[in-house]
Coordinates of C-alpha atoms and ligand atoms in Angstrom, one line a residue:
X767 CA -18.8 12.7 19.8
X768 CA -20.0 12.2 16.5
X769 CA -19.1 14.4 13.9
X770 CA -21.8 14.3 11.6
X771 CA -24.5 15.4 15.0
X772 CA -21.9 18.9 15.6
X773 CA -23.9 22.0 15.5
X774 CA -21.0 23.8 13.4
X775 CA -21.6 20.9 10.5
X776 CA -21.4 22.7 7.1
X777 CA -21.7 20.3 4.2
X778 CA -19.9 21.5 1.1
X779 CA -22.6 21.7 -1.9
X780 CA -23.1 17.9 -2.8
X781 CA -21.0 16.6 -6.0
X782 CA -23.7 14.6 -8.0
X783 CA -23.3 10.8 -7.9
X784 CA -21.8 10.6 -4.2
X785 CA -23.7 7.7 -2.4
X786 CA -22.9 9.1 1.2
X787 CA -22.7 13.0 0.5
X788 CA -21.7 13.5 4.2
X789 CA -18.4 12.8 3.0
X790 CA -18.2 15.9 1.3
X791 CA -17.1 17.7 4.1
X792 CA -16.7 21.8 4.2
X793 CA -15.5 21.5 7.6
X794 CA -11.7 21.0 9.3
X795 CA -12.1 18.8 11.9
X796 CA -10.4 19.5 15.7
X797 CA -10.9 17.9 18.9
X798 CA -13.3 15.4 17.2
X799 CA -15.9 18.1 16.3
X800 CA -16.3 19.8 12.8
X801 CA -14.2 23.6 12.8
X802 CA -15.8 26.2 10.5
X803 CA -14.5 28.7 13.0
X804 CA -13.8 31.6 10.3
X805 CA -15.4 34.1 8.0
X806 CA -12.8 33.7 6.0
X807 CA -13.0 30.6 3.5
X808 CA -10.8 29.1 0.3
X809 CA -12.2 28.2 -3.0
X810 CA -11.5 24.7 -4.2
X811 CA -12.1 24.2 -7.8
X812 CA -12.4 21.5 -10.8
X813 CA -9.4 22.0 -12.7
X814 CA -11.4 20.2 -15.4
X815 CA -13.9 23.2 -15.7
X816 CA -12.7 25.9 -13.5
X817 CA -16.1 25.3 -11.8
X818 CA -15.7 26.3 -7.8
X819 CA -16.8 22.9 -6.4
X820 CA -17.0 24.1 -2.6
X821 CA -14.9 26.1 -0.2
X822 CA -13.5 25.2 3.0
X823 CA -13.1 27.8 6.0
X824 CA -9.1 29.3 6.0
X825 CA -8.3 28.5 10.2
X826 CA -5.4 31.5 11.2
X827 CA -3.1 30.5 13.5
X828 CA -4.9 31.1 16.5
X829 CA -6.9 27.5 15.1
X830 CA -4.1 25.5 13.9
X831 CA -2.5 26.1 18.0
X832 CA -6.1 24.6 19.2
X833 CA -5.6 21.7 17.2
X834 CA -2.2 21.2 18.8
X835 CA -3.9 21.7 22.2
X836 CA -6.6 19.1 21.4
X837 CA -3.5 17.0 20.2
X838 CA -1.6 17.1 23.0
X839 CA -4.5 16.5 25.2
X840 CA -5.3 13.4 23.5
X841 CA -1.9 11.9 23.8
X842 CA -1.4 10.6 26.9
X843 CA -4.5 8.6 26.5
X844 CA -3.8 7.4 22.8
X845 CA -0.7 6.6 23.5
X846 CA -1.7 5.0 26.6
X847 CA -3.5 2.2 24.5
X848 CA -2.7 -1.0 23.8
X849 CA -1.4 -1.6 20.6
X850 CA -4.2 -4.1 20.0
X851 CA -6.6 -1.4 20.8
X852 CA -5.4 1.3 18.4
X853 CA -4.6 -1.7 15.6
X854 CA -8.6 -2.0 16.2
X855 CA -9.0 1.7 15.3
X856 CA -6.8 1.6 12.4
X857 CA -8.7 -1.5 11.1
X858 CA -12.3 0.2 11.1
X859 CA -10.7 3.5 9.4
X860 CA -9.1 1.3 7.0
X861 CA -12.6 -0.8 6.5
X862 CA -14.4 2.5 5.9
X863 CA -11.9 3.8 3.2
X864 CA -12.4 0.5 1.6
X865 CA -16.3 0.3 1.9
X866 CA -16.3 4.7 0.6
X867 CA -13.5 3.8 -2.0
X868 CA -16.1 4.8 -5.0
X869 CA -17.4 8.3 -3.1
X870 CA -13.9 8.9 -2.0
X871 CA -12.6 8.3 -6.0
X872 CA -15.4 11.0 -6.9
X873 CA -14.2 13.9 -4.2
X874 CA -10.7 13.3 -5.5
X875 CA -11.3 13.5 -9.1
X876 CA -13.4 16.9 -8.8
X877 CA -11.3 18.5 -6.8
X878 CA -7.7 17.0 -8.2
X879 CA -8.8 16.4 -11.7
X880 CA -7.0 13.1 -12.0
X881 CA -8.6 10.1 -13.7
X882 CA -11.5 8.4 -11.9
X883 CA -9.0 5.0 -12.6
X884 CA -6.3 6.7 -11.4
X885 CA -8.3 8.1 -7.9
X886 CA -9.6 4.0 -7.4
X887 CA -6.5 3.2 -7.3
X888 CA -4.9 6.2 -5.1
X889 CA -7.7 5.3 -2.7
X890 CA -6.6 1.5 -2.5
X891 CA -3.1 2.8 -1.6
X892 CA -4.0 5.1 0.2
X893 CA -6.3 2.3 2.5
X894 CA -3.6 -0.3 1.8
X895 CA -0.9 2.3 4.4
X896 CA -4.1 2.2 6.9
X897 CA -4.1 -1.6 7.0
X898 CA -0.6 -1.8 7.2
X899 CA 0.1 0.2 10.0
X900 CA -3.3 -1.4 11.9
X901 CA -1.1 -4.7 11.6
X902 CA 2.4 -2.9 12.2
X903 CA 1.2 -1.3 15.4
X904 CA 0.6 -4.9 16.9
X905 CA 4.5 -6.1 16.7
X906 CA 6.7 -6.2 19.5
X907 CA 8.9 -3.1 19.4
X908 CA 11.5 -4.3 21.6
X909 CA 14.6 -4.2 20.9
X910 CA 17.0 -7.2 22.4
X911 CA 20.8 -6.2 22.8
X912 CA 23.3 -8.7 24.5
X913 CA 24.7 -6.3 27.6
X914 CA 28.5 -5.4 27.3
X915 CA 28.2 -4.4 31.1
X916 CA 28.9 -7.4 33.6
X917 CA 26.7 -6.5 36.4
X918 CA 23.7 -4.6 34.1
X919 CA 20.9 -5.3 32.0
X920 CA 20.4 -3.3 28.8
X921 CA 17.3 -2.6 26.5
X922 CA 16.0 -0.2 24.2
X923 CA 12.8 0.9 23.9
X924 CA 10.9 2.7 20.9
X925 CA 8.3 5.4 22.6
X926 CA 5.7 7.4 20.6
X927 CA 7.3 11.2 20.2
X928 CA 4.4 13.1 20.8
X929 CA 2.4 15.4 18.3
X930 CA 3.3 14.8 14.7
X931 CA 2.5 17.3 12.1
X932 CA 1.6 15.7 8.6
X933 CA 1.7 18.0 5.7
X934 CA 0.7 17.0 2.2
X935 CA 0.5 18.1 -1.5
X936 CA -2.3 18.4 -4.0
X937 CA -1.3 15.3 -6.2
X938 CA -2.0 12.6 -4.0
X939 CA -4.1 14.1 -1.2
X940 CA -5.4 10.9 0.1
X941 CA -2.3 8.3 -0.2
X942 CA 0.4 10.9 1.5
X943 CA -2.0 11.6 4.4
X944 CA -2.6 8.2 5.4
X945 CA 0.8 7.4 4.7
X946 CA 2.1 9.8 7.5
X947 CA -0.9 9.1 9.5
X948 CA -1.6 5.8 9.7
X949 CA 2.1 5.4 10.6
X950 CA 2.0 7.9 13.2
X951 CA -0.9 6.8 14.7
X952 CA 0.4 3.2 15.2
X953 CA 3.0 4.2 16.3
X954 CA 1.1 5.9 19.2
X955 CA 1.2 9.6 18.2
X956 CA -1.3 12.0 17.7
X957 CA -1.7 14.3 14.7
X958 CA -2.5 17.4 12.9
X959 CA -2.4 17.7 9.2
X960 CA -2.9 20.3 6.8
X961 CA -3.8 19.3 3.5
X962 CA -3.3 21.4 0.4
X963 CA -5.4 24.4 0.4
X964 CA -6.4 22.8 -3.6
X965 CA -7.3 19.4 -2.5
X966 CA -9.2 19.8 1.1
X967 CA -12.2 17.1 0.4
X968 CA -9.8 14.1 0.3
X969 CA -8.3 14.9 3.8
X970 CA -11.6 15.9 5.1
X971 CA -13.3 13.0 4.0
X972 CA -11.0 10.8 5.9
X973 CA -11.4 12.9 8.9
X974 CA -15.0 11.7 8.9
X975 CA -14.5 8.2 8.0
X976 CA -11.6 8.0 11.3
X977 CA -14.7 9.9 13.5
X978 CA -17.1 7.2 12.5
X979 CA -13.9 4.8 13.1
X980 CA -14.1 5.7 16.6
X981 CA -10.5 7.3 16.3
X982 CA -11.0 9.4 20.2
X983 CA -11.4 13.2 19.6
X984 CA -7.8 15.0 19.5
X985 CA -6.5 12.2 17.8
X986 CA -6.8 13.1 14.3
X987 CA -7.2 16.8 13.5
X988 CA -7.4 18.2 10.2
X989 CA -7.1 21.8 9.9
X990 CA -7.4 23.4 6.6
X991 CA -6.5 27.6 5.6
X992 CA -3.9 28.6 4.0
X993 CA -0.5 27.0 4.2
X994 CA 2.0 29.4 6.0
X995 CA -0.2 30.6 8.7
X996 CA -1.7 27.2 9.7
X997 CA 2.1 25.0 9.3
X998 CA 4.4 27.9 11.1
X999 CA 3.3 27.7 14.6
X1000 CA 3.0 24.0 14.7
X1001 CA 6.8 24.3 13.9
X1002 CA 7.6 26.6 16.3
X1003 CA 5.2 24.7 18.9
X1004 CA 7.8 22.6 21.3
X1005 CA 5.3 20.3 21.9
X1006 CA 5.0 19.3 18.2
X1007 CA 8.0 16.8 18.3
X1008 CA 7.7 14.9 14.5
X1009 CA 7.0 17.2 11.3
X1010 CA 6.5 15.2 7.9
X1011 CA 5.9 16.7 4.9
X1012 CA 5.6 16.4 1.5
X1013 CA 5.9 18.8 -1.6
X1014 CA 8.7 20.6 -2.9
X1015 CA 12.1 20.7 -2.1
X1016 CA 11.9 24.6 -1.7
X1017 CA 9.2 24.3 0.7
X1018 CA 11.2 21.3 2.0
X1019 CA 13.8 23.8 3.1
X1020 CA 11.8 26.2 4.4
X1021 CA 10.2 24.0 7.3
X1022 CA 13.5 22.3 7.7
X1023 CA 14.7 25.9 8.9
X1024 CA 11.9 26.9 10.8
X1025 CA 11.9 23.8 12.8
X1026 CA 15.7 24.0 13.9
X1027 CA 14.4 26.0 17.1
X1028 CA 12.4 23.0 18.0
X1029 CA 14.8 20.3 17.1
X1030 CA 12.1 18.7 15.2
X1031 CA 12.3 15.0 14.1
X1032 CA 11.8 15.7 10.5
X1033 CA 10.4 13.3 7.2
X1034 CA 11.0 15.3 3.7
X1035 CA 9.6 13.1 0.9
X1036 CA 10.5 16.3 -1.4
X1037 CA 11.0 16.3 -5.5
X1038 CA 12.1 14.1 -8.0
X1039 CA 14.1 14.4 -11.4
X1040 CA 13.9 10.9 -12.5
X1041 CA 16.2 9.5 -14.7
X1042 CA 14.7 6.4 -17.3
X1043 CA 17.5 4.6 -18.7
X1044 CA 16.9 2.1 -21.4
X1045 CA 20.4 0.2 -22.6
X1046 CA 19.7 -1.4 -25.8
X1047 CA 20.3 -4.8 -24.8
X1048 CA 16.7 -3.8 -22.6
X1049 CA 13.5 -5.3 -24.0
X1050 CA 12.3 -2.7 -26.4
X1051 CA 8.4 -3.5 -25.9
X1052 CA 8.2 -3.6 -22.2
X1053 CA 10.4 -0.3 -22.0
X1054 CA 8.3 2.1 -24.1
X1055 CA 5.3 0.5 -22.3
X1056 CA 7.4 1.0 -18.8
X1057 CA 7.9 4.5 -20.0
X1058 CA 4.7 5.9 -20.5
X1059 CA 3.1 4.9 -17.6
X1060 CA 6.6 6.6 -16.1
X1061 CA 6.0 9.6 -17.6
X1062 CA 2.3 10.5 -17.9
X1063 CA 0.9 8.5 -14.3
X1064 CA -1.4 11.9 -12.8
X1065 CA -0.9 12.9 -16.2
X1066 CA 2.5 13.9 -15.0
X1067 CA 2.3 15.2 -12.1
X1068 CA 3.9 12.5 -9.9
X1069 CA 7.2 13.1 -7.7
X1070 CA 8.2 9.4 -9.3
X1071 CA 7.5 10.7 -12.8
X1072 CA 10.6 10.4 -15.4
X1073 CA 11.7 13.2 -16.2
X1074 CA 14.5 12.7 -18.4
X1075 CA 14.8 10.2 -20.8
X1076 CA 18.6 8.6 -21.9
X1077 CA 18.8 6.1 -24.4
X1078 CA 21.2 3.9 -25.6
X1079 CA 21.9 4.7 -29.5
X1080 CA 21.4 1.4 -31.4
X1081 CA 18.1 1.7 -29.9
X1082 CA 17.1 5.3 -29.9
X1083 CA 15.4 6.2 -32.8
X1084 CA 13.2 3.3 -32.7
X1085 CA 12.2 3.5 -28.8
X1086 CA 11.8 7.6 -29.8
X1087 CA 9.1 6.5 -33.1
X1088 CA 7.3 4.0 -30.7
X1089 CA 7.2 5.9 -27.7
X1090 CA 5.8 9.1 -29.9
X1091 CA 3.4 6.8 -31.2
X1092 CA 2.3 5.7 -28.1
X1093 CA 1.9 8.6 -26.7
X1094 CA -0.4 10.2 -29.1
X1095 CA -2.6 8.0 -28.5
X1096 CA -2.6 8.8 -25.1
X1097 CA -6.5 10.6 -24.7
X1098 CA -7.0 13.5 -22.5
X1099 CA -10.1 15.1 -21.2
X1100 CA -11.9 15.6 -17.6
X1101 CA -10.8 13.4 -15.1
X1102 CA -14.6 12.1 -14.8
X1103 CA -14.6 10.6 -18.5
X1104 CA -11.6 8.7 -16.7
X1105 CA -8.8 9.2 -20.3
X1106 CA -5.5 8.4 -19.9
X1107 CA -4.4 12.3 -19.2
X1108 CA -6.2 14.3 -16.6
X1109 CA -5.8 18.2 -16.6
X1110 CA -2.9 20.0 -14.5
X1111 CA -3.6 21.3 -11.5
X1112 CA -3.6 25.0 -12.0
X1113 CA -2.1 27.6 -14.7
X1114 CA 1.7 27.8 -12.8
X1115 CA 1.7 24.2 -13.8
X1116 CA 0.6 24.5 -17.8
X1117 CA 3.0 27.8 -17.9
X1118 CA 5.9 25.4 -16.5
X1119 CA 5.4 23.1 -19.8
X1120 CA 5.1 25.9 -21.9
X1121 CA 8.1 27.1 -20.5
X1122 CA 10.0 23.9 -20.6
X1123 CA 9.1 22.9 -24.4
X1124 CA 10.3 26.3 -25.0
X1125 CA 13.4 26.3 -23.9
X1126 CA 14.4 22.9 -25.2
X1127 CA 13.2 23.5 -28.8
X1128 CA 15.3 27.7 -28.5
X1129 CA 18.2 25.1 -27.6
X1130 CA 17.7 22.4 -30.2
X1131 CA 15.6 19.8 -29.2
X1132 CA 12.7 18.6 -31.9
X1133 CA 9.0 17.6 -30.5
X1134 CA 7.8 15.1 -32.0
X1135 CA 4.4 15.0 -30.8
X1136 CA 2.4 17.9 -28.8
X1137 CA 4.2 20.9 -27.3
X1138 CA 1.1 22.7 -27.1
X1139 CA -1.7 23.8 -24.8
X1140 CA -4.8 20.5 -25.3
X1141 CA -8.3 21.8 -26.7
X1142 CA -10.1 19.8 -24.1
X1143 CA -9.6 23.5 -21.3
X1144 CA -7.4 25.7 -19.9
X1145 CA -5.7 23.3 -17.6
X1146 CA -5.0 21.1 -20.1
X1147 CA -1.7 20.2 -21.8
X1148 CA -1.2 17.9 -25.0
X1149 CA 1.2 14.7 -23.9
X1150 CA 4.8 15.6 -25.5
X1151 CA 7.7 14.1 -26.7
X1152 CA 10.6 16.0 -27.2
X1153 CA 13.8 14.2 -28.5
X1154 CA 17.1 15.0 -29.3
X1155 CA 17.2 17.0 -25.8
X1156 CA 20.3 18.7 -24.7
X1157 CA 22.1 18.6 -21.8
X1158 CA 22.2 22.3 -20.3
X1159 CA 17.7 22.4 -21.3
X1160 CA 15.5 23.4 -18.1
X1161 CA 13.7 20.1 -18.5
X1162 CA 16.8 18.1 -18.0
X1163 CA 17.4 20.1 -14.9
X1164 CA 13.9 21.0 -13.6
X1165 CA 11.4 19.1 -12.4
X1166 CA 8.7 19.5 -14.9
X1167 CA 5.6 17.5 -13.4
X1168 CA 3.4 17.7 -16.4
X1169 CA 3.2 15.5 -19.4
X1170 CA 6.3 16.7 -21.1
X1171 CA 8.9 13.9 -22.3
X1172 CA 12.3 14.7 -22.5
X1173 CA 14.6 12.2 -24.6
X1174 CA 18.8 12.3 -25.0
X1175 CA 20.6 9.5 -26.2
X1176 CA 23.8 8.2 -24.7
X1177 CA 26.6 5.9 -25.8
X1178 CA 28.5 4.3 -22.6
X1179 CA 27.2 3.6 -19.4
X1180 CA 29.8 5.6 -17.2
X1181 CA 28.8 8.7 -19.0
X1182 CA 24.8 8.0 -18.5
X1183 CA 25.1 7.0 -14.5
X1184 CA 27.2 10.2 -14.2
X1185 CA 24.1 12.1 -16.1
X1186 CA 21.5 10.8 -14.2
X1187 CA 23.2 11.4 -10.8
X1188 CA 24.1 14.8 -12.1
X1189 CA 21.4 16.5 -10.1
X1190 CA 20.6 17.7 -6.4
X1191 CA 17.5 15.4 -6.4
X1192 CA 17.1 11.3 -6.0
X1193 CA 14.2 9.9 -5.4
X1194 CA 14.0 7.0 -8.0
X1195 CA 15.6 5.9 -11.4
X1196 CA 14.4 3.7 -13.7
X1197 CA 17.0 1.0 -15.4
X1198 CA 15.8 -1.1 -18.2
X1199 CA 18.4 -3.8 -19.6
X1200 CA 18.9 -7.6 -19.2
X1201 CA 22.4 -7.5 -18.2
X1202 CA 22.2 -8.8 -14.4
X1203 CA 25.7 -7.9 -14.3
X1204 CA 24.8 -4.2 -15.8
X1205 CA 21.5 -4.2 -13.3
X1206 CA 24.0 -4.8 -10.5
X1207 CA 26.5 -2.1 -10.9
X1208 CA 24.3 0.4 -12.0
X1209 CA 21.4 -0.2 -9.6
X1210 CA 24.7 0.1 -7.0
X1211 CA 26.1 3.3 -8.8
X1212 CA 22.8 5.1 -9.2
X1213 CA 22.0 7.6 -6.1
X1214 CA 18.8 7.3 -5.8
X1215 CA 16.3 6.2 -2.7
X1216 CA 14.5 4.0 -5.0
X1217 CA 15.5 1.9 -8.2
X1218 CA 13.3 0.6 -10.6
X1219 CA 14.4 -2.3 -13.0
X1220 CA 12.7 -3.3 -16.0
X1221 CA 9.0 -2.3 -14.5
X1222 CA 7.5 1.2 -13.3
X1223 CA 5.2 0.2 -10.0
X1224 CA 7.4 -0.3 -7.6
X1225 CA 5.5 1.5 -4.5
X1226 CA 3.7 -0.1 -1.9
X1227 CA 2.8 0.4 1.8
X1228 CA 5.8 -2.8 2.7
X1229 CA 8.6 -0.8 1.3
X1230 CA 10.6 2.0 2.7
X1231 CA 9.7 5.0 -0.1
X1232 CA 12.2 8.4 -0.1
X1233 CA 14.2 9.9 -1.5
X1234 CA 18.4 10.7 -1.4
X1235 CA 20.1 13.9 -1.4
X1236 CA 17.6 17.3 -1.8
X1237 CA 14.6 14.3 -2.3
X1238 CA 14.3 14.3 1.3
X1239 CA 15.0 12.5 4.5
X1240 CA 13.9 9.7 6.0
X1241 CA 11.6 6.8 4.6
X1242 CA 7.8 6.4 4.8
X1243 CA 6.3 2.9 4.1
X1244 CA 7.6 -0.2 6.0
X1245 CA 8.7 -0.1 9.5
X1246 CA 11.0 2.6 9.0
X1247 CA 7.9 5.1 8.5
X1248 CA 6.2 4.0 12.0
X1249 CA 9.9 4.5 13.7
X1250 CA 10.3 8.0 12.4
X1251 CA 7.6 8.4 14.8
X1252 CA 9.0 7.4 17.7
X1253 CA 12.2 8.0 19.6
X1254 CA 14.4 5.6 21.2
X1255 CA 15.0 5.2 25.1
X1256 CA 18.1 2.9 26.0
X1257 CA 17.4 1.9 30.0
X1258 CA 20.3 -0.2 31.7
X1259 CA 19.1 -2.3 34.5
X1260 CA 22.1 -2.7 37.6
X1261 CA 21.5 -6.5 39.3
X1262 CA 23.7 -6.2 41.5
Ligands
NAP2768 P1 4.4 22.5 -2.3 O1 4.1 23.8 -3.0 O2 5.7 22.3 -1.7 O3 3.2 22.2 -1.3 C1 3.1 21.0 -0.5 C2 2.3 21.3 0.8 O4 3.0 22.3 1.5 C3 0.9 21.8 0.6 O5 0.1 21.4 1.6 C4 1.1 23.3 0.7 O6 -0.1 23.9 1.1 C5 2.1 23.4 1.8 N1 2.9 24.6 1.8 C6 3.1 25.5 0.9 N2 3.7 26.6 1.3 C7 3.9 26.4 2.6 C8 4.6 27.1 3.7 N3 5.1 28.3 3.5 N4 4.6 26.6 4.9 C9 4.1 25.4 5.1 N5 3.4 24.6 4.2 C10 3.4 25.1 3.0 O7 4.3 21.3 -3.3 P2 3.1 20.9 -4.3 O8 3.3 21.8 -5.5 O9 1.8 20.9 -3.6 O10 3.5 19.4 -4.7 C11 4.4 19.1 -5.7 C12 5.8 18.8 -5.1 O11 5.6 17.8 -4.2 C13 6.7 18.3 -6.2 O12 8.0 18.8 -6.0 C14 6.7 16.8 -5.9 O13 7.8 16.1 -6.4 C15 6.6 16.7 -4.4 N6 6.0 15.4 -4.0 C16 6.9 14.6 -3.4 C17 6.4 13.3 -3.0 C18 7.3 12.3 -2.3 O14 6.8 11.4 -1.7 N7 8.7 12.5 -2.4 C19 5.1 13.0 -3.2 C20 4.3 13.9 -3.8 C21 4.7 15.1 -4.2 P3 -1.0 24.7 0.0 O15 -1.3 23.8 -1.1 O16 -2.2 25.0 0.8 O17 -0.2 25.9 -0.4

């Protein structure tokens, strides 16, 4: 049924300016109706202002089972499809993303605070996974293997694995949902996500743009409340066979051991500590320009942000003067005035960069420009460039996710691939130089899921994005992120 003609339809207070203020959902959606089923509801607020922008009801356990139920009811039916048939789905969803992309930019950049440039574009990624996956879900899946047995035939087959849970973070609530989803989905699964209890309205706003898809009730369930009660019985639920999530490494872990009872298939796209290496035989201009979109993308808080800086020393006080340069001219306000530099999400993240400047200037570093609180709120942090970092500082070590630049320089390149692969994370590096040589080896030697060389944007629904080591497992994007979704059933054929 239609969502929008439920009887438990609650619309969140209408942000101004939305063309279609239906999407603006207060609802979790299950089994293809809207779910307001508890007293109990969370706050979401404008980190901009503080200003309490809706609230969205906080589902116990009890909910986040029914969703599985509606889940698995729905599976033998979706799955049951032909691929053409579900591609069709995916197509509308992805066509009503598109044709919402302004509304769906608004929700985002109330209730995440990022840039309204910044939430266009997260929306066209976000869609861009959706159209993939609606063309992905069309190609063959058969695997061809030349029999080693005379009198058999062999082939292996790639079956949806049932109910996937999709859990996603706060700074990029649209593009990781319909990364896991529309993957999942094509892949013939059925799903139930919880989005971060700080950034609901993006997840529930595709929930009503996949109803008005046509995606069959069960399909799709998003079930907001808060995060341990609504995620621990999925993994503990048997019939839940794929868990993917993204956030933190520590809460990485954490679902990692609560679904060994279930043997889970897992996906971990966990933290970052990127390393940006600039040798000085690199192209000065395009690296500082490279650089600050590394750094201060969702004004910093981006798993692929740089977070430590090592530069070569012929060029290193001159890339330091520019890149200070350029970043104070970085301007930072409410995401809705789209600056460069949105505000943080909440008060752990601006004590984290208070923290980290701390530390590095009690151990020696010098900031060149920030290091402070910004004027423009509470949630705000002034861009920073610290230089002169040392080695054993938290922000070499910690993922800060804010706008806080860490720069060292470095004289050989053994010493600075041993530094940047000195850490239990690796989810990208950057490289800048002009050596192909140089680009070879150290794009070989670096042990990261992703390399980026001489340019920033690397991402992109064709490409398998993850992360090595404590960054996660498994790859989303490309055909690897529909396979994670299925399993694999080898069937030998006797002829005799
Ligand atoms: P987080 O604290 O790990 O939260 C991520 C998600 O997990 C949220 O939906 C959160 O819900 C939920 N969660 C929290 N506690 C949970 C629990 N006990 N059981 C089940 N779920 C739980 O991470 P975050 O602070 O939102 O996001 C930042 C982190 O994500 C950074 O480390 C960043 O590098 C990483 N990240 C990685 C990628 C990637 O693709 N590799 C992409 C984006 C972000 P609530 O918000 O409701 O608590």
């Amino acid at each position: 049924m239609s969502a929008s003609a439920s009887k438990t339809h609650r619309r969140a207070d209408p942000i101004a300016g939305l063309a279609d203020p239906d999407l603006f959902c207060a609802s979790a959606f299950i089994d293809g109706q809207r779910s307001n089923d508890s007293a109990d509801t969370i706050d979401v607020t404008d980190p901009a202002t503080g200003q309490v922008i809706g609230a969205v009801p906080a589902l116990d356990g009890a909910a986040s089972t029914t969703a599985v139920d509606a889940a698995a009811r729905a599976f033998p039916d979706w799955s049951g499809l032909l691929p053409q048939e579900r591609a069709a789905i995916l197509r509308r969803w992805y066509e009503a993303i598109r044709n919402a992309r302004d509304d769906l930019a608004l929700i985002m950049t109330r209730e995440q605070g990022k840039p309204l440039f910044e939430s266009r574009g997260e929306i066209d990624y976000a869609a861009s996974f959706v159209e993939f996956y609606a063309e992905e879900a069309k190609r063959p899946n058969i695997e061809s293997v030349t029999s080693h047995l005379a009198d058999a035939e062999v082939e292996v087959w790639r079956e949806p694995a049932g109910v996937a849970a999709l859990i996603t973070p706060w700074n990029f609530p649209a593009a990781m949902l319909t990364r896991k989803a529309a993957a999942a989905l094509a892949a013939g699964c059925t799903c139930v996500a919880h989005p971060s209890s700080e950034t609901p309205f993006s997840a529930t706003a595709l929930a009503v743009l996949a109803d008005r898809a046509g995606m069959p009730p069960g399909v799709f369930n998003v079930v907001t409340g808060r995060a341990a009660e609504v995620v621990e019985p999925w993994t503990n639920d048997p019939r839940v066979r794929v868990l993917s999530f993204t956030g933190s490494t520590e809460i990485g872990r954490l679902l990692y051991r609560q679904s060994a009872g279930t043997m889970k298939r897992l996906v971990m796209e966990l933290g970052g500590l990127a390393p940006f290496i600039v040798f000085a035989d690199a192209d000065l201009d395009q690296a500082v320009e490279e650089a600050i979109k590394a750094k201060f993308a969702t004004s910093g808080q981006d798993c692929l942000g740089a977070n430590r800086f090592f530069i070569e020393r012929p060029l290193y006080d001159e890339f330091c003067r520019r890149f200070a340069g350029a970043t104070a001219a970085l301007t930072v306000g409410p995401g809705i005035d789209d600056p460069d530099i949105g505000p943080l999400m909440n008060q752990r993240a601006v004590d984290k960069q208070r923290q980290h400047v701390e530390d590095a200037l009690a151990k020696g570093a010098r900031c060149l420009v920030g290091g402070k609180a910004h004027p423009a709120g509470p949630l705000f942090f002034a861009p920073t460039v610290l230089v002169d970092v040392p080695a054993d500082a938290l922000v070499m070590h910690e993922e800060t996710f804010g706008p806080v630049a860490a720069i060292a320089p470095f004289d050989d390149e053994a010493t600075v691939i041993a530094r940047a692969n000195d850490t239990e994370y690796g989810l990208i590096a950057y490289l800048h130089t002009n050596d192909p040589r140089r680009i070879y080896r150290a794009s070989r030697a670096l042990q990261f899921g992703m390399v980026a060389v001489n340019r920033t944007k690397v991402t992109g629904a064709p490409i398998p994005f993850g992360g090595m080591k404590q960054s996660g497992l498994g790859r989303e994007g490309a055909r690897l992120g529909m396979e994670a979704f299925t399993e694999v059933k080898y069937v030998c054929r006797d002829w005799r």
